[in-house]
Coordinates of C-alpha atoms and ligand atoms in Angstrom, one line a residue:
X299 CA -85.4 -5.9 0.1
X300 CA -86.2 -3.8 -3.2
X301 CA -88.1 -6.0 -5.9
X302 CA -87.9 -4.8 -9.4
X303 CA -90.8 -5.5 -11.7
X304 CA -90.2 -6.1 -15.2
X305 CA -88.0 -8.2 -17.8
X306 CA -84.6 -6.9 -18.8
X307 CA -85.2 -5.8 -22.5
X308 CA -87.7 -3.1 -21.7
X309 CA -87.6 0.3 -19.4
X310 CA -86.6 -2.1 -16.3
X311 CA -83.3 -1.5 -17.8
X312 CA -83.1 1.4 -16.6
X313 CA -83.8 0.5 -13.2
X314 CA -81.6 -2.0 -13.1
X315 CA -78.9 -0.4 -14.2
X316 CA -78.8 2.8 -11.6
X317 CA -79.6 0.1 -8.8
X318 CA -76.4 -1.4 -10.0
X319 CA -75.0 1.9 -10.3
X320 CA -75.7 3.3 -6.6
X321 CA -74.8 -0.5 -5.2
X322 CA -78.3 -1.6 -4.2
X323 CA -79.8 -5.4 -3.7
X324 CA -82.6 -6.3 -4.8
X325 CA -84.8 -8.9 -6.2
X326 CA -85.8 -9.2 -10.2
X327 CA -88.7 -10.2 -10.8
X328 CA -88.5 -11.0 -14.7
X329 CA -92.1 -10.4 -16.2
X330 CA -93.2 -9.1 -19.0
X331 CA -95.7 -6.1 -19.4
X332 CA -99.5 -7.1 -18.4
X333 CA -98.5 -10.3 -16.8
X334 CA -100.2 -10.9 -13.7
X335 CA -97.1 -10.2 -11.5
X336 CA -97.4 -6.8 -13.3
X337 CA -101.0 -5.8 -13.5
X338 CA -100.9 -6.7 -9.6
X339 CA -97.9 -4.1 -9.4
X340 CA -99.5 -1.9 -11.6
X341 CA -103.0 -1.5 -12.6
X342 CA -101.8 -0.3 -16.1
X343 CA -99.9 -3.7 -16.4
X344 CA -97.0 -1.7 -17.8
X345 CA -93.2 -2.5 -16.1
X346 CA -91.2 -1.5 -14.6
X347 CA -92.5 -1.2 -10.9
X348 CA -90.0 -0.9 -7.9
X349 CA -91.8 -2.7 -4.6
X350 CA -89.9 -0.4 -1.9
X351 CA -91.3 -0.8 1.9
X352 CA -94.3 -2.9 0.8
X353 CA -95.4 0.2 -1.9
X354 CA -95.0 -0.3 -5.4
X355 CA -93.8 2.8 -7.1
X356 CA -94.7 3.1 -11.2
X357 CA -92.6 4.7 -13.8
X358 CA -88.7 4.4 -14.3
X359 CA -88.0 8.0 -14.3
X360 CA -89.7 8.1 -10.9
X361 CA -88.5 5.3 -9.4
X362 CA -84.8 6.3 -10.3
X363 CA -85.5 9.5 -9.3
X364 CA -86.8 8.3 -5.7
X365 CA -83.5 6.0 -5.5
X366 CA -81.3 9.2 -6.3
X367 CA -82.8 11.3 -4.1
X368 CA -82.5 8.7 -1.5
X369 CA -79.2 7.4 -1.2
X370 CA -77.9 11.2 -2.8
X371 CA -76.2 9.4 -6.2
X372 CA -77.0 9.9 -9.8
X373 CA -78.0 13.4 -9.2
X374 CA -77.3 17.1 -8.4
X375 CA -79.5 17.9 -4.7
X376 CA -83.5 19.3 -5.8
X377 CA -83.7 22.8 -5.4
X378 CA -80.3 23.5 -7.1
X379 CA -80.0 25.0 -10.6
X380 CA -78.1 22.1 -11.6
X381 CA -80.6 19.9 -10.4
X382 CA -83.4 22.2 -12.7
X383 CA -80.9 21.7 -15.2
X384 CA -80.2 18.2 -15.2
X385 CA -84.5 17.8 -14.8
X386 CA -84.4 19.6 -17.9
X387 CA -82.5 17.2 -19.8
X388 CA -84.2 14.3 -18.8
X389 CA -87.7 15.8 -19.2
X390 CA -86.3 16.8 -23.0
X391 CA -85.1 13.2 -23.7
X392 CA -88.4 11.5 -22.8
X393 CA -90.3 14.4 -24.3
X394 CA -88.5 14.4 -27.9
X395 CA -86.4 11.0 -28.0
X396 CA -88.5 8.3 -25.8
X397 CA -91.9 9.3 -27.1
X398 CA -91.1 9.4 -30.5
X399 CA -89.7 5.5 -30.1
X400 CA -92.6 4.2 -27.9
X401 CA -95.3 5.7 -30.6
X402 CA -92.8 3.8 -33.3
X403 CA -93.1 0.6 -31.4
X404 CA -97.2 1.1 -30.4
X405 CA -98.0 1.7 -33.9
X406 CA -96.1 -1.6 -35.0
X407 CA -96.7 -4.3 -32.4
X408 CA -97.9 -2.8 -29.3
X409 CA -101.4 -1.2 -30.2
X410 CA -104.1 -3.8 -32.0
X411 CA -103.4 -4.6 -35.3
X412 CA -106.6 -2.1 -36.1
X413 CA -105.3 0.6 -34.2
X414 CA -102.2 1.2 -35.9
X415 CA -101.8 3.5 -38.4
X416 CA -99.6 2.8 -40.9
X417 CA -96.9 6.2 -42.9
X418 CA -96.1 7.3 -39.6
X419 CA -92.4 6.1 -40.0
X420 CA -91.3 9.0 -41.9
X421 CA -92.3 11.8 -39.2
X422 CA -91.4 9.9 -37.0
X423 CA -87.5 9.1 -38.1
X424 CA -87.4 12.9 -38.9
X425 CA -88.6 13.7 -35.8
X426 CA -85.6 11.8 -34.0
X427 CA -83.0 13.0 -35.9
X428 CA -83.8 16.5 -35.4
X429 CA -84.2 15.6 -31.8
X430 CA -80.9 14.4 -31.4
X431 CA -79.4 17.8 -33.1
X432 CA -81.1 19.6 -30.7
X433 CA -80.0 17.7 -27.9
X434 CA -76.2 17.8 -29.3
X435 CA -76.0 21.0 -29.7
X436 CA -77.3 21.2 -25.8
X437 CA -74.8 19.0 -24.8
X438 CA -71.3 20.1 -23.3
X439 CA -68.0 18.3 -23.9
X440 CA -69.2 15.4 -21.5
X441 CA -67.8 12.9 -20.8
X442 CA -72.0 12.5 -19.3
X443 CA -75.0 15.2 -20.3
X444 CA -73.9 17.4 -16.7
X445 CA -70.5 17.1 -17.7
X446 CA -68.3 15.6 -15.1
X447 CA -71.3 13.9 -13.1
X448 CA -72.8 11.0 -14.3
X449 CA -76.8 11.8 -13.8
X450 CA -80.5 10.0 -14.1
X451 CA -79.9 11.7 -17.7
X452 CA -77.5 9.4 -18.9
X453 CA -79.3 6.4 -17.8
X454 CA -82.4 6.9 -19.9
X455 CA -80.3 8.6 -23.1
X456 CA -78.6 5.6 -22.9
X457 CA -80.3 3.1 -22.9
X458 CA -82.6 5.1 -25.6
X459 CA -79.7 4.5 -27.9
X460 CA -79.4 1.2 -27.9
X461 CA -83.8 1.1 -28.2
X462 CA -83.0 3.2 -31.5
X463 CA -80.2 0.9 -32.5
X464 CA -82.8 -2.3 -32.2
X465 CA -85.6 0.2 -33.4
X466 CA -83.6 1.0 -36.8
X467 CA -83.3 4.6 -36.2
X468 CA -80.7 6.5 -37.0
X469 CA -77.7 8.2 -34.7
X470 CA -75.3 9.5 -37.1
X471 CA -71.6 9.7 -36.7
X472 CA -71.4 12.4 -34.0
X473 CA -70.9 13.6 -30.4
X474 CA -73.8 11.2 -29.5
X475 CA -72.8 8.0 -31.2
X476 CA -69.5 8.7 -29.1
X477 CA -71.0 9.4 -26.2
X478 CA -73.0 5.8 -26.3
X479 CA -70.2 3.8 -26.9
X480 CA -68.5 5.2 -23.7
X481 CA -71.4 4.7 -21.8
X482 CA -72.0 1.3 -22.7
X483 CA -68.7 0.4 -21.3
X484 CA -69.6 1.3 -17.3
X485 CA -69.5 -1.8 -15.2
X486 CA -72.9 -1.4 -13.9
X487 CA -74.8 -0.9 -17.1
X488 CA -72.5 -4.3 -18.2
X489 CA -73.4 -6.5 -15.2
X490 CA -77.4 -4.7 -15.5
X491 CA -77.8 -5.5 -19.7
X492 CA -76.5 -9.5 -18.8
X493 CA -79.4 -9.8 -15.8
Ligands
GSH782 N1 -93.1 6.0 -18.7 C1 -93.1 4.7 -18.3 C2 -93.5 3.8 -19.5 C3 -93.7 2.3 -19.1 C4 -94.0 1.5 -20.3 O1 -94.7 1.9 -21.2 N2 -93.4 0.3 -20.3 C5 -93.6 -0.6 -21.5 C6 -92.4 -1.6 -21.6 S1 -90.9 -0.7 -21.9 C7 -94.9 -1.4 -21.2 O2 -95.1 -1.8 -20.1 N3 -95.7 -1.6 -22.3 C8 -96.8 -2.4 -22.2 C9 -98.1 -1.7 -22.5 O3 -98.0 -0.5 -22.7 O4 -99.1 -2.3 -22.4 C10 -91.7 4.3 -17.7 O5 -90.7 4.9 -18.0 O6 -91.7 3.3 -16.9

């Protein structure tokens, strides 16, 4: 059986919630980032890692990616233009929405208190909010990123808007703010944010 690697109220989420998604079992094993259980799963100590066949596999994006591919949900087939198109969004959103949020959090409780650098905020909001134009103005008339076909996309976007929310940044009243609260409402990202 599939072990998941990682407490609920970080990337894991993610996981969780396209395993829950495509129908899959699996065990959770709820640890935090450089806990033992992780550093064993990862030498980088960071979560979420999928255990699959004995191998552990790093990184949500790859891991959902793997699980798409695999059981043929969640995504358009590789070497498709949807498929390039669909990569695209979800190589923009990490790019331009979940770097700007992780450099947020490392520079106020991740990184050693000597290592942060403090008057990055401002860019950084700024950043993010011209991100999300730019990925609005991308966007179709949904109801997911591809349209019709809920995708890998949607999963991270997601779940990058509620991180914002907690984060205090900003998604203004908009396509996106609607899109999350539709999103929010699937069964499987329900039954994955109460694990
Ligand atoms: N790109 C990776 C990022 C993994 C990551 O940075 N996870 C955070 C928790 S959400 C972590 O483990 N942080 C602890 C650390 O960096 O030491 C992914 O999507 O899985």
């Amino acid at each position: 059986m599939y072990k998941v690697i990682g407490n609920t109220n970080t990337r894991t989420f993610r996981v969780l919630w396209a395993m829950n998604e495509i129908g899959l079992e699996y065990k959770h094993l709820k640890v935090g980032a450089q806990s033992a259980e992780a550093q064993l799963a990862n030498v980088s100590g960071k979560v979420p890692s999928l255990e699959a066949n004995g191998v552990n596999i790093a990184d949500s994006t790859a891991i959902i990616t793997y699980l798409a591919d695999k059981y043929n949900q969640l995504t358009f087939p590789a070497g498709t233009i949807e498929r390039a198109q669909q990569d695209s969004f979800t190589q923009f959103i990490l790019d331009e929405l979940d770097s700007i949020l992780w450099t947020a959090a490392r520079h106020s409780f991740v990184l050693p208190k000597e290592m942060r650098i403090s008057g990055l905020k401002n860019t950084l909001h700024w950043e993010f909010a011209i991100s999300l134009k730019v990925l609005e103005s991308r966007m179709g008339t949904g109801p997911n990123v591809m349209g019709e076909k809920f995708t890998i996309p949607d999963i991270i976007l997601t779940h990058i808007g509620g991180w914002a929310r907690v984060a205090k940044f900003d998604i203004p009243d908009g396509k996106l703010r609607d899109y999350f609260r539709q999103q929010i409402k699937r069964p499987a990202y329900i039954s994955a944010i109460n694990l």
